[in-house]
Amino acid sequence: MHSSTDMAMSWSLLLPFALALVASASHAAIVEHTFNVGNLSISQLCQPDRIITAVNGQLPGPTIRASEGDTVVVHLVNESPYGMTIHWHGIFQRGSQWADGPAMVTQCPVQTGGNYTYSFNVTGQEGTLWWHAHFSFLRATVYGALIILPRGGAKAYPFTKPDKEEIVMFGEWWNANVFDLQQMALLTGIPAGPADAYTINGKPGDLYNCSAPNQTHMFEVRKNETYLLRIINAALNTPLFFKVANHTFTVVAADACYTTPYKTNVVVVGPGQTVDALMVADATVGRYYMAASPYDSGIPSGPAFSKTVATAVLEYAGGANTTSPPALPQLPEFNDTDTAHRFLSNLTALVLPGKPTMPLAVDTRMFVTVGMGVADCQPEQTLCNRSRTMFASSMNNASFVPPRSTSMLEAHYSNATAGVYTRDFPDQPPILFDYTADASNNATMQYTTKSTKVRTLRYNETVEMVLQNTRLIAKESHPMHLHGFNFFVLAQGFGNYNQTTAAPQFNLVNPQERNTVLVPTGGWAVIRFIADNPGIWYMHCHFEAHLDLGLGMVFEVQDGPTPDTSLPAPPKDLPQC
Ligand code: C2O
């Protein structure tokens, strides 16, 4: 660690540079919000009023709008009965690592009655991101959009300036209390049941039994105008197909990274992912359904999921009086992997001057299996039936458990990692096997154990990781999310990864850049990133049910040579456990 005199010295040396930076960023603003997290009474699906946890009494929570280079400051005031943290999904948190948010990874939860100020810059990023609770299942109702405009505003988009922008945010709704659901899943080792509904901007829409008129989101459009839809999947456990009857899209960005314009009539978005799509209101004046339906990639079919469809209504100016019901788009089958793969693998980056390009030299290669398995009941699982094994998910057969008493980032910062985590996350699975073969579906192969392992990286190391899905329980498309970085997706495919046949297919020219990749079901994806952000960074499946069962690991990125490339000291108000 640097002593304060060292810091003062190096800061005085850096001062001229710092001043130059301030001058060039003189238009940068501070975007400040207060998030009061507390109980909200809400009626949904004709259920009597339910108490949920929400920010400022809103579902979804408030939208944060900033411009590239701004500083976002959010004062979290926790008036809810639960511990709370907020994660700013997709924000790099360079220099503000303590604001990343995952519970016990970068911070202890903010206790009831406590508060914490998250402060971070949105530099070098533009597009659609979002924020969500990162503790228990609370993100089911604690989430909202985080929009970063280009510095020059909408006219600086690298595509036709839309007439208007709309946020289209998907969620999952449970009639039961989600915190209790998660506790029960933890104690029993049996994953929580499926959601009762999918939602668009917090509302399930007309196709559910008992949907009241105010439970359908309305989007108003004018004939021939162009809309930028900022599509966000905030659902806990379900990738979704999205269509609008009689309308098509041009995708222009994914995970706040511009893409080569891609025309499609269906958008596929996994939990954690975002898609920006232009849509021209070029249909006959009238009313149309926008619909989100589940993509169930499990083979053989995965856990139970709700076979329902969330809808919103797209209403043209002058089209309100049509008496016929809105047209419904023809939706893909629930298990339509072809459609999902076509969309997900066809996206490429829009190469722009000054944007990061794919690193061609690789320092560290990792081959990491991702999927479900089983483990013994843990001591704290007091309701676990010891005669049966419980589900546990893992990466390279290590099933991740967060530490209990101190966050990993604090342990890393104070060099007191003993008893908190170990540095032995492996670069290969412990045994090599036929990952996707039905024969691997047996108790010996499925067995995993709980641990808190990190993979330590030198500052600026380039990492290539093959994510290989397994068939230990079932094949399934897992949305793998990396905190602190974007990564390039070089290639993806089905079956067991084969370096010889895959390498020639790598896109080294304009691979899509994302923060979350849906690894194809029973398949693989190859990603690359540069570890130029010191700190403790969670990598995990963005299915909340799988994360809870251990589908994650952590990168520990060492400090670089300068104060600027080193982890800063923790803020004074960092919550204590
Ligand atoms: Cu949006 Cu750790 O996740």
Coordinates of C-alpha atoms and ligand atoms in Angstrom, one line a residue:
M1 CA 0.0 0.0 0.0
H2 CA 1.1 3.6 -0.5
S3 CA 1.8 5.7 2.5
S4 CA 0.0 9.0 2.5
T5 CA 3.3 10.9 2.0
D6 CA 4.0 8.8 -1.1
M7 CA 0.5 9.6 -2.3
A8 CA 0.9 13.3 -1.7
M9 CA 4.2 13.2 -3.5
S10 CA 2.9 11.4 -6.5
W11 CA -0.2 13.5 -6.7
S12 CA 1.9 16.7 -6.7
L13 CA 3.9 15.3 -9.6
L14 CA 0.7 14.3 -11.4
L15 CA -1.0 17.6 -10.7
P16 CA -0.3 19.3 -14.1
F17 CA -1.8 16.2 -15.8
A18 CA -4.8 16.2 -13.4
L19 CA -5.5 19.8 -14.2
A20 CA -5.3 19.2 -17.9
L21 CA -7.8 16.4 -17.5
V22 CA -10.1 18.6 -15.5
A23 CA -9.9 21.3 -18.2
S24 CA -10.7 18.9 -21.0
A25 CA -13.6 17.4 -19.0
S26 CA -14.9 20.8 -18.0
H27 CA -18.4 20.1 -19.3
A28 CA -18.6 17.0 -17.1
A29 CA -21.5 17.3 -14.6
I30 CA -22.4 15.6 -11.4
V31 CA -25.6 13.6 -11.6
E32 CA -26.8 13.2 -8.1
H33 CA -29.7 11.0 -6.8
T34 CA -31.0 9.8 -3.4
F35 CA -32.3 6.3 -3.4
N36 CA -34.6 5.6 -0.4
V37 CA -35.0 1.9 -0.4
G38 CA -38.1 0.8 1.6
N39 CA -41.4 -1.0 1.6
L40 CA -43.8 -0.3 -1.3
S41 CA -47.4 -1.6 -1.2
I42 CA -48.4 -2.7 -4.7
S43 CA -51.2 -4.6 -6.3
Q44 CA -50.2 -6.9 -9.2
L45 CA -52.0 -9.9 -10.9
C46 CA -55.2 -9.1 -8.9
Q47 CA -53.4 -10.1 -5.7
P48 CA -54.3 -8.0 -2.6
D49 CA -51.6 -5.4 -1.9
R50 CA -48.2 -6.9 -1.6
I51 CA -45.3 -5.4 0.2
I52 CA -42.1 -5.2 -1.9
T53 CA -38.8 -3.6 -1.5
A54 CA -38.4 -0.6 -3.9
V55 CA -36.4 2.5 -4.5
N56 CA -38.3 5.8 -4.0
G57 CA -41.6 3.9 -4.1
Q58 CA -41.1 3.1 -7.8
L59 CA -41.1 -0.2 -9.8
P60 CA -38.9 -0.1 -11.8
G61 CA -36.8 2.3 -9.8
P62 CA -35.6 5.8 -10.9
T63 CA -33.8 6.1 -14.2
I64 CA -30.3 7.6 -14.0
R65 CA -29.4 9.7 -17.0
A66 CA -25.8 10.9 -17.5
S67 CA -23.5 12.0 -20.2
E68 CA -20.2 10.3 -21.0
G69 CA -17.6 11.7 -18.6
D70 CA -20.1 12.7 -15.9
T71 CA -19.8 11.7 -12.2
V72 CA -22.8 9.8 -10.8
V73 CA -23.4 10.1 -7.1
V74 CA -26.2 8.1 -5.5
H75 CA -26.9 8.3 -1.8
L76 CA -28.4 5.0 -0.7
V77 CA -30.6 5.3 2.4
N78 CA -31.7 1.8 3.5
E79 CA -35.2 1.9 5.1
S80 CA -36.0 -1.6 4.1
P81 CA -35.9 -4.5 6.5
Y82 CA -33.1 -6.2 4.6
G83 CA -29.4 -5.6 4.0
M84 CA -28.9 -3.8 0.7
T85 CA -26.3 -3.1 -1.9
I86 CA -26.6 -1.7 -5.4
H87 CA -24.5 -2.8 -8.4
W88 CA -24.1 -0.5 -11.4
H89 CA -24.2 -3.2 -14.0
G90 CA -21.7 -2.7 -16.8
I91 CA -19.9 0.4 -15.2
F92 CA -16.2 -0.2 -15.1
Q93 CA -15.7 1.5 -11.7
R94 CA -12.1 2.6 -12.6
G95 CA -10.9 4.4 -9.5
S96 CA -14.2 3.8 -7.7
Q97 CA -13.9 0.0 -7.1
W98 CA -15.6 0.4 -3.7
A99 CA -18.8 1.4 -5.5
D100 CA -19.2 -1.8 -7.5
G101 CA -21.7 -3.2 -5.1
P102 CA -21.9 -7.1 -5.0
A103 CA -22.5 -8.1 -1.4
M104 CA -19.4 -9.6 0.4
V105 CA -17.4 -9.3 -2.8
T106 CA -16.7 -5.5 -2.8
Q107 CA -18.7 -4.4 0.3
C108 CA -20.8 -5.6 3.3
P109 CA -24.5 -4.9 2.8
V110 CA -25.9 -1.5 4.1
Q111 CA -27.8 -2.5 7.2
T112 CA -31.4 -1.4 7.9
G113 CA -31.3 2.2 8.9
G114 CA -27.8 2.7 7.4
N115 CA -26.6 4.6 4.3
Y116 CA -23.8 4.6 1.8
T117 CA -22.9 7.0 -1.0
Y118 CA -21.9 5.4 -4.4
S119 CA -19.9 7.7 -6.5
F120 CA -18.4 6.8 -9.9
N121 CA -17.4 8.3 -13.3
V122 CA -19.0 7.2 -16.5
T123 CA -16.0 7.7 -18.6
G124 CA -15.4 6.0 -22.0
Q125 CA -18.8 4.4 -21.9
E126 CA -22.1 5.3 -23.6
G127 CA -25.4 3.5 -24.1
T128 CA -27.8 1.5 -22.1
L129 CA -26.8 0.0 -18.7
W130 CA -28.8 -0.5 -15.5
W131 CA -28.5 -0.8 -11.8
H132 CA -29.8 -3.5 -9.4
A133 CA -29.6 -4.8 -5.8
H134 CA -26.8 -7.3 -5.5
F135 CA -27.9 -9.1 -2.3
S136 CA -30.3 -12.0 -2.0
F137 CA -33.1 -12.0 -4.6
L138 CA -33.8 -8.3 -3.9
R139 CA -33.0 -7.2 -7.4
A140 CA -36.4 -8.7 -8.4
T141 CA -37.9 -5.3 -7.4
V142 CA -34.8 -3.1 -6.8
Y143 CA -33.6 -2.2 -10.3
G144 CA -33.7 0.6 -12.8
A145 CA -32.1 2.0 -16.0
L146 CA -28.8 3.8 -16.2
I147 CA -28.5 5.7 -19.5
I148 CA -25.3 7.3 -20.7
L149 CA -25.6 9.7 -23.6
P150 CA -22.7 10.7 -25.8
R151 CA -20.9 13.9 -24.7
G152 CA -22.4 15.7 -27.7
G153 CA -26.0 14.4 -26.9
A154 CA -28.2 12.4 -29.2
K155 CA -26.8 14.0 -32.3
A156 CA -23.5 12.3 -31.6
Y157 CA -24.9 8.8 -31.9
P158 CA -23.2 6.8 -34.7
F159 CA -26.6 6.2 -36.2
T160 CA -29.6 8.2 -37.3
K161 CA -30.8 10.4 -34.5
P162 CA -34.1 8.9 -33.3
D163 CA -37.2 11.1 -32.8
K164 CA -37.7 9.7 -29.4
E165 CA -36.2 7.2 -26.9
E166 CA -38.0 4.7 -24.8
I167 CA -36.8 2.3 -22.0
V168 CA -38.2 -1.2 -22.4
M169 CA -37.2 -3.0 -19.2
F170 CA -38.1 -6.6 -18.5
G171 CA -38.5 -8.1 -15.1
E172 CA -39.9 -11.1 -13.3
W173 CA -42.6 -10.9 -10.7
W174 CA -43.3 -13.2 -7.7
N175 CA -46.4 -13.0 -5.7
A176 CA -44.4 -14.4 -2.7
N177 CA -41.8 -12.3 -0.8
V178 CA -38.5 -12.8 -2.8
F179 CA -36.2 -12.5 0.2
D180 CA -38.1 -15.4 1.9
L181 CA -38.0 -17.4 -1.3
Q182 CA -34.2 -17.0 -1.4
Q183 CA -33.8 -17.9 2.3
M184 CA -35.9 -21.0 1.8
A185 CA -33.9 -22.0 -1.2
L186 CA -30.7 -21.6 0.8
L187 CA -31.9 -23.5 3.8
T188 CA -33.4 -26.4 1.8
G189 CA -31.0 -26.6 -1.1
I190 CA -34.0 -26.6 -3.5
P191 CA -34.1 -23.7 -5.9
A192 CA -37.0 -21.3 -5.7
G193 CA -40.0 -21.9 -8.0
P194 CA -40.6 -20.0 -11.2
A195 CA -41.9 -16.4 -11.3
D196 CA -45.6 -15.7 -11.5
A197 CA -45.2 -13.3 -14.4
Y198 CA -42.8 -11.5 -16.7
T199 CA -43.1 -7.7 -16.8
I200 CA -42.4 -4.8 -19.2
N201 CA -41.5 -1.7 -17.2
G202 CA -42.9 -3.3 -14.1
K203 CA -46.2 -4.4 -15.6
P204 CA -47.3 -7.9 -16.7
G205 CA -49.7 -6.8 -19.4
D206 CA -53.1 -8.0 -20.8
L207 CA -52.4 -11.7 -21.3
Y208 CA -52.4 -12.6 -17.7
N209 CA -55.5 -13.6 -15.9
C210 CA -56.7 -10.8 -13.8
S211 CA -54.5 -8.1 -15.3
A212 CA -56.1 -4.8 -14.4
P213 CA -56.1 -2.0 -17.1
N214 CA -53.3 -0.1 -15.4
Q215 CA -51.1 -3.2 -15.4
T216 CA -50.2 -2.8 -19.1
H217 CA -47.4 -0.3 -20.1
M218 CA -48.4 2.0 -23.0
F219 CA -46.0 3.4 -25.5
E220 CA -47.3 6.2 -27.7
V221 CA -45.8 6.6 -31.1
R222 CA -46.4 8.8 -34.2
K223 CA -46.6 7.4 -37.7
N224 CA -43.2 7.3 -39.4
E225 CA -41.2 8.5 -36.5
T226 CA -38.1 6.6 -35.4
Y227 CA -37.8 5.3 -31.8
L228 CA -34.7 4.2 -30.0
L229 CA -35.8 1.3 -27.7
R230 CA -33.4 0.8 -24.8
I231 CA -34.1 -2.9 -24.0
I232 CA -32.9 -4.2 -20.7
N233 CA -33.4 -7.7 -19.3
A234 CA -33.7 -7.3 -15.5
A235 CA -35.4 -10.7 -15.1
L236 CA -33.8 -13.0 -12.5
N237 CA -33.7 -16.3 -14.3
T238 CA -35.0 -16.1 -17.8
P239 CA -33.6 -15.0 -21.2
L240 CA -36.4 -13.4 -23.3
F241 CA -37.4 -13.1 -26.9
F242 CA -38.9 -9.7 -27.7
K243 CA -41.0 -8.8 -30.7
V244 CA -43.4 -6.0 -31.7
A245 CA -46.3 -7.0 -34.0
N246 CA -45.8 -5.6 -37.6
H247 CA -42.6 -3.8 -36.7
T248 CA -38.9 -4.6 -37.2
F249 CA -35.7 -3.5 -35.5
T250 CA -32.3 -2.3 -36.3
V251 CA -30.0 -3.2 -33.4
V252 CA -27.3 -0.5 -32.9
A253 CA -25.8 -1.4 -29.5
A254 CA -25.6 -4.2 -27.0
D255 CA -24.4 -3.8 -23.4
A256 CA -23.6 -0.2 -24.0
C257 CA -21.3 -1.0 -27.0
Y258 CA -22.2 0.1 -30.5
T259 CA -22.8 -2.7 -33.0
T260 CA -22.8 -2.8 -36.7
P261 CA -26.5 -2.1 -37.5
Y262 CA -28.3 -5.4 -37.6
K263 CA -31.8 -5.8 -38.9
T264 CA -34.1 -8.3 -37.2
N265 CA -37.7 -8.9 -36.2
V266 CA -36.8 -10.5 -32.9
V267 CA -34.5 -9.4 -30.1
V268 CA -32.9 -11.9 -27.7
V269 CA -31.8 -10.7 -24.4
G270 CA -30.4 -12.7 -21.5
P271 CA -30.6 -11.5 -17.8
G272 CA -28.0 -8.7 -17.4
Q273 CA -27.9 -7.9 -21.1
T274 CA -29.1 -4.8 -22.9
V275 CA -29.9 -4.1 -26.6
D276 CA -30.5 -0.8 -28.2
A277 CA -32.7 -1.0 -31.3
L278 CA -34.2 1.5 -33.6
M279 CA -37.8 0.9 -34.6
V280 CA -39.6 3.0 -37.2
A281 CA -43.4 3.4 -36.6
D282 CA -44.2 2.5 -40.2
A283 CA -47.2 0.2 -39.7
T284 CA -50.8 1.2 -40.3
V285 CA -52.1 3.6 -37.6
G286 CA -53.5 1.3 -34.8
R287 CA -52.5 -0.6 -31.7
Y288 CA -49.9 -3.4 -31.5
Y289 CA -48.6 -5.6 -28.8
M290 CA -44.9 -5.6 -27.8
A291 CA -44.3 -9.0 -26.3
A292 CA -41.6 -10.7 -24.2
S293 CA -41.6 -14.5 -24.0
P294 CA -39.2 -16.9 -22.3
Y295 CA -36.3 -18.7 -24.0
D296 CA -35.8 -22.0 -22.2
S297 CA -32.5 -23.4 -23.3
G298 CA -32.4 -26.4 -20.9
I299 CA -31.7 -29.7 -22.6
P300 CA -33.3 -31.9 -21.3
S301 CA -35.7 -29.2 -20.3
G302 CA -34.4 -27.1 -17.4
P303 CA -36.2 -26.1 -14.2
A304 CA -39.8 -25.1 -14.3
F305 CA -40.4 -21.7 -15.9
S306 CA -43.5 -19.7 -16.5
K307 CA -44.8 -20.3 -20.0
T308 CA -46.5 -16.9 -20.1
V309 CA -45.9 -13.7 -22.1
A310 CA -45.5 -10.1 -20.9
T311 CA -47.0 -7.5 -23.1
A312 CA -47.1 -3.7 -23.5
V313 CA -49.1 -1.8 -26.0
L314 CA -47.7 0.3 -28.8
E315 CA -50.3 2.9 -29.7
Y316 CA -50.2 5.2 -32.7
A317 CA -51.4 8.8 -32.4
G318 CA -54.9 8.6 -33.7
G319 CA -55.1 4.8 -33.2
A320 CA -56.6 4.7 -29.8
N321 CA -60.2 4.3 -31.1
T322 CA -59.7 1.1 -33.0
T323 CA -62.0 -1.3 -31.4
S324 CA -60.2 -4.5 -32.4
P325 CA -57.7 -5.8 -29.8
P326 CA -54.0 -5.0 -30.6
A327 CA -52.3 -7.5 -32.9
L328 CA -50.0 -10.0 -31.2
P329 CA -46.6 -10.8 -32.8
Q330 CA -45.8 -14.4 -33.6
L331 CA -43.4 -15.5 -30.9
P332 CA -40.6 -18.1 -31.2
E333 CA -41.1 -21.5 -29.5
F334 CA -39.8 -21.4 -25.9
N335 CA -36.9 -23.7 -26.8
D336 CA -36.0 -22.0 -30.1
T337 CA -32.2 -22.1 -29.8
D338 CA -31.8 -21.5 -33.5
T339 CA -33.4 -18.1 -33.3
A340 CA -31.5 -17.2 -30.1
H341 CA -28.2 -18.3 -31.6
R342 CA -28.7 -16.5 -34.9
F343 CA -29.4 -13.2 -33.1
L344 CA -26.6 -13.6 -30.5
S345 CA -23.9 -14.8 -32.8
N346 CA -24.6 -12.3 -35.6
L347 CA -23.8 -9.2 -33.7
T348 CA -20.5 -7.5 -34.4
A349 CA -18.9 -4.3 -33.0
L350 CA -19.1 -1.0 -34.8
V351 CA -15.4 -0.2 -35.1
L352 CA -15.0 3.5 -34.3
P353 CA -11.8 5.6 -34.0
G354 CA -10.6 5.8 -30.4
K355 CA -12.6 2.8 -29.3
P356 CA -10.8 -0.2 -27.7
T357 CA -9.8 -2.8 -30.2
M358 CA -9.3 -6.5 -29.7
P359 CA -6.0 -7.5 -28.0
L360 CA -4.2 -9.9 -30.3
A361 CA -1.6 -11.2 -27.9
V362 CA -2.8 -13.3 -25.0
D363 CA -1.0 -13.7 -21.6
T364 CA -3.3 -16.1 -19.8
R365 CA -5.5 -18.8 -21.2
M366 CA -8.3 -20.3 -19.1
F367 CA -10.7 -23.1 -19.9
V368 CA -13.6 -22.9 -17.6
T369 CA -16.6 -25.2 -17.3
V370 CA -19.9 -23.7 -16.3
G371 CA -23.0 -25.5 -15.2
M372 CA -25.0 -27.2 -12.6
G373 CA -23.9 -30.0 -10.3
V374 CA -24.6 -31.4 -6.8
A375 CA -23.0 -31.0 -3.4
D376 CA -23.5 -32.1 0.2
C377 CA -25.9 -30.2 2.5
Q378 CA -23.9 -27.4 4.1
P379 CA -24.0 -26.9 7.9
E380 CA -26.0 -23.7 7.6
Q381 CA -28.7 -25.5 5.5
T382 CA -30.8 -26.5 8.4
L383 CA -33.7 -27.6 6.3
C384 CA -31.6 -29.6 3.9
N385 CA -32.7 -33.2 3.6
R386 CA -29.4 -35.1 4.1
S387 CA -30.6 -38.2 2.4
R388 CA -30.7 -36.3 -0.9
T389 CA -28.0 -34.2 -2.5
M390 CA -28.7 -30.6 -3.2
F391 CA -28.1 -28.7 -6.4
A392 CA -24.9 -26.7 -6.5
S393 CA -23.5 -24.9 -9.6
S394 CA -19.8 -24.3 -10.3
M395 CA -17.1 -23.0 -12.5
N396 CA -14.2 -25.5 -13.0
N397 CA -16.0 -27.6 -10.4
A398 CA -15.5 -24.9 -7.7
S399 CA -18.8 -23.8 -6.3
F400 CA -18.5 -20.2 -5.1
V401 CA -19.6 -19.1 -1.6
P402 CA -19.1 -15.4 -0.6
P403 CA -17.3 -14.9 2.7
R404 CA -19.3 -14.0 5.8
S405 CA -17.4 -11.6 7.9
T406 CA -15.5 -9.2 5.6
S407 CA -15.7 -8.3 2.0
M408 CA -13.1 -9.7 -0.4
L409 CA -12.1 -6.2 -1.6
E410 CA -11.4 -5.2 2.0
A411 CA -9.4 -8.4 2.6
H412 CA -7.5 -7.7 -0.6
Y413 CA -6.8 -4.1 0.2
S414 CA -5.5 -4.7 3.7
N415 CA -3.6 -7.8 2.6
A416 CA -5.5 -10.0 5.1
T417 CA -7.0 -12.7 2.9
A418 CA -6.4 -15.6 5.2
G419 CA -9.8 -17.1 6.0
V420 CA -11.5 -14.9 3.4
Y421 CA -10.4 -16.4 0.1
T422 CA -7.7 -18.5 -1.5
R423 CA -5.8 -17.9 -4.8
D424 CA -6.3 -21.3 -6.3
F425 CA -9.1 -20.9 -8.9
P426 CA -7.9 -23.4 -11.5
D427 CA -7.3 -22.5 -15.2
Q428 CA -8.7 -26.0 -16.2
P429 CA -11.4 -28.2 -14.8
P430 CA -9.9 -30.8 -12.3
I431 CA -10.5 -33.5 -14.8
L432 CA -11.0 -33.3 -18.6
F433 CA -14.1 -35.2 -19.7
D434 CA -16.7 -35.2 -22.4
Y435 CA -18.4 -32.1 -21.2
T436 CA -21.6 -32.2 -23.2
A437 CA -22.2 -36.0 -23.3
D438 CA -25.3 -37.5 -21.7
A439 CA -23.0 -40.0 -20.0
S440 CA -21.6 -37.2 -17.8
N441 CA -25.0 -37.1 -16.1
N442 CA -23.9 -39.2 -13.0
A443 CA -23.4 -38.5 -9.4
T444 CA -19.6 -38.8 -9.4
M445 CA -19.2 -36.3 -12.2
Q446 CA -21.7 -33.9 -10.8
Y447 CA -20.1 -33.7 -7.3
T448 CA -18.7 -30.3 -6.4
T449 CA -17.6 -28.6 -3.2
K450 CA -18.0 -25.1 -1.8
S451 CA -15.0 -22.7 -1.8
T452 CA -14.1 -19.0 -2.2
K453 CA -11.4 -19.0 -4.8
V454 CA -9.9 -16.2 -6.9
R455 CA -7.7 -16.1 -10.0
T456 CA -5.1 -13.5 -9.4
L457 CA -4.1 -11.4 -12.5
R458 CA -1.2 -9.0 -13.0
Y459 CA -2.3 -5.5 -13.9
N460 CA -2.8 -5.2 -17.7
E461 CA -2.6 -8.9 -18.4
T462 CA -4.7 -10.1 -21.4
V463 CA -6.9 -13.0 -20.5
E464 CA -8.6 -15.4 -23.0
M465 CA -11.3 -17.5 -21.4
V466 CA -13.2 -20.4 -23.0
L467 CA -16.5 -20.8 -21.2
Q468 CA -17.7 -24.4 -21.7
N469 CA -21.2 -25.4 -20.7
T470 CA -21.6 -28.9 -19.2
R471 CA -24.3 -31.6 -19.3
L472 CA -23.7 -32.7 -15.7
I473 CA -27.4 -32.1 -14.9
A474 CA -28.7 -30.4 -18.0
K475 CA -27.3 -28.3 -20.8
E476 CA -28.3 -24.7 -20.5
S477 CA -27.4 -21.3 -21.8
H478 CA -25.9 -19.4 -18.8
P479 CA -25.6 -15.6 -19.0
M480 CA -22.0 -15.1 -17.8
H481 CA -21.3 -11.6 -16.5
L482 CA -18.0 -10.0 -15.7
H483 CA -17.8 -7.0 -13.3
G484 CA -15.3 -4.2 -13.9
F485 CA -14.7 -4.9 -17.6
N486 CA -16.2 -5.4 -21.0
F487 CA -14.9 -8.4 -22.9
F488 CA -14.8 -9.3 -26.6
V489 CA -16.7 -12.4 -27.8
L490 CA -14.4 -14.0 -30.4
A491 CA -16.5 -17.1 -31.2
Q492 CA -19.3 -19.3 -29.9
G493 CA -20.5 -22.7 -30.8
F494 CA -22.1 -26.0 -29.7
G495 CA -20.7 -29.2 -28.3
N496 CA -17.2 -29.5 -26.8
Y497 CA -14.7 -26.7 -27.5
N498 CA -12.0 -27.7 -30.0
Q499 CA -9.2 -25.2 -30.3
T500 CA -8.1 -26.4 -33.7
T501 CA -11.4 -26.0 -35.3
A502 CA -12.5 -23.0 -33.3
A503 CA -9.5 -20.7 -33.6
P504 CA -9.8 -20.2 -37.4
Q505 CA -13.4 -18.9 -36.7
F506 CA -12.3 -16.3 -34.2
N507 CA -13.5 -12.8 -35.1
L508 CA -10.3 -10.8 -34.6
V509 CA -11.6 -7.8 -36.6
N510 CA -14.9 -6.6 -35.1
P511 CA -16.0 -9.0 -32.4
Q512 CA -18.9 -7.9 -30.3
E513 CA -18.0 -6.3 -27.0
R514 CA -20.2 -7.1 -24.0
N515 CA -20.4 -7.4 -20.3
T516 CA -22.6 -10.5 -20.3
V517 CA -22.5 -13.4 -22.8
L518 CA -25.2 -16.1 -23.1
V519 CA -23.0 -19.2 -23.5
P520 CA -24.8 -21.4 -26.0
T521 CA -26.6 -24.3 -24.4
G522 CA -24.4 -27.4 -24.5
G523 CA -21.8 -25.2 -26.1
W524 CA -19.0 -22.7 -25.6
A525 CA -18.0 -19.1 -26.0
V526 CA -14.5 -17.6 -26.2
I527 CA -13.9 -14.2 -24.6
R528 CA -10.9 -11.9 -24.1
F529 CA -10.3 -8.9 -21.8
I530 CA -7.5 -6.8 -20.6
A531 CA -7.1 -6.8 -16.8
D532 CA -6.4 -3.0 -16.7
N533 CA -8.6 -2.3 -13.7
P534 CA -7.2 -3.3 -10.3
G535 CA -9.5 -4.7 -7.7
I536 CA -11.8 -7.6 -7.0
W537 CA -14.2 -8.5 -9.8
Y538 CA -17.0 -11.0 -9.7
M539 CA -17.7 -13.2 -12.7
H540 CA -20.9 -15.1 -12.5
C541 CA -24.0 -16.5 -14.0
H542 CA -26.7 -13.7 -14.1
F543 CA -29.4 -16.2 -13.3
E544 CA -30.0 -15.3 -9.7
A545 CA -31.0 -18.9 -8.8
H546 CA -27.6 -20.2 -10.2
L547 CA -25.5 -17.4 -8.6
D548 CA -27.0 -18.4 -5.3
L549 CA -26.0 -22.0 -5.9
G550 CA -22.4 -21.0 -6.5
L551 CA -22.1 -20.3 -10.3
G552 CA -19.3 -17.7 -9.9
M553 CA -15.7 -17.0 -9.4
V554 CA -13.6 -13.8 -8.7
F555 CA -10.7 -12.1 -10.4
E556 CA -8.2 -10.4 -8.1
V557 CA -6.4 -7.8 -10.3
Q558 CA -3.2 -6.5 -8.8
D559 CA -2.2 -2.8 -8.7
G560 CA -0.4 -1.2 -11.6
P561 CA 2.7 0.9 -11.2
T562 CA 1.1 4.3 -10.5
P563 CA -1.5 5.7 -8.0
D564 CA -3.8 6.0 -11.0
T565 CA -3.5 2.3 -11.7
S566 CA -3.9 1.3 -8.1
L567 CA -6.8 0.5 -5.9
P568 CA -7.7 3.6 -3.8
A569 CA -8.4 3.6 -0.1
P570 CA -11.9 2.6 0.9
P571 CA -14.4 5.5 1.4
K572 CA -15.0 6.5 5.1
D573 CA -18.7 5.4 5.0
L574 CA -18.0 1.9 3.6
P575 CA -20.6 -0.3 5.4
Q576 CA -19.2 -2.7 8.0
C577 CA -20.5 -6.2 8.5
Ligands
C2O1 CU1 -25.8 -7.4 -12.9 CU2 -23.0 -9.2 -10.5 O1 -24.4 -8.4 -11.7

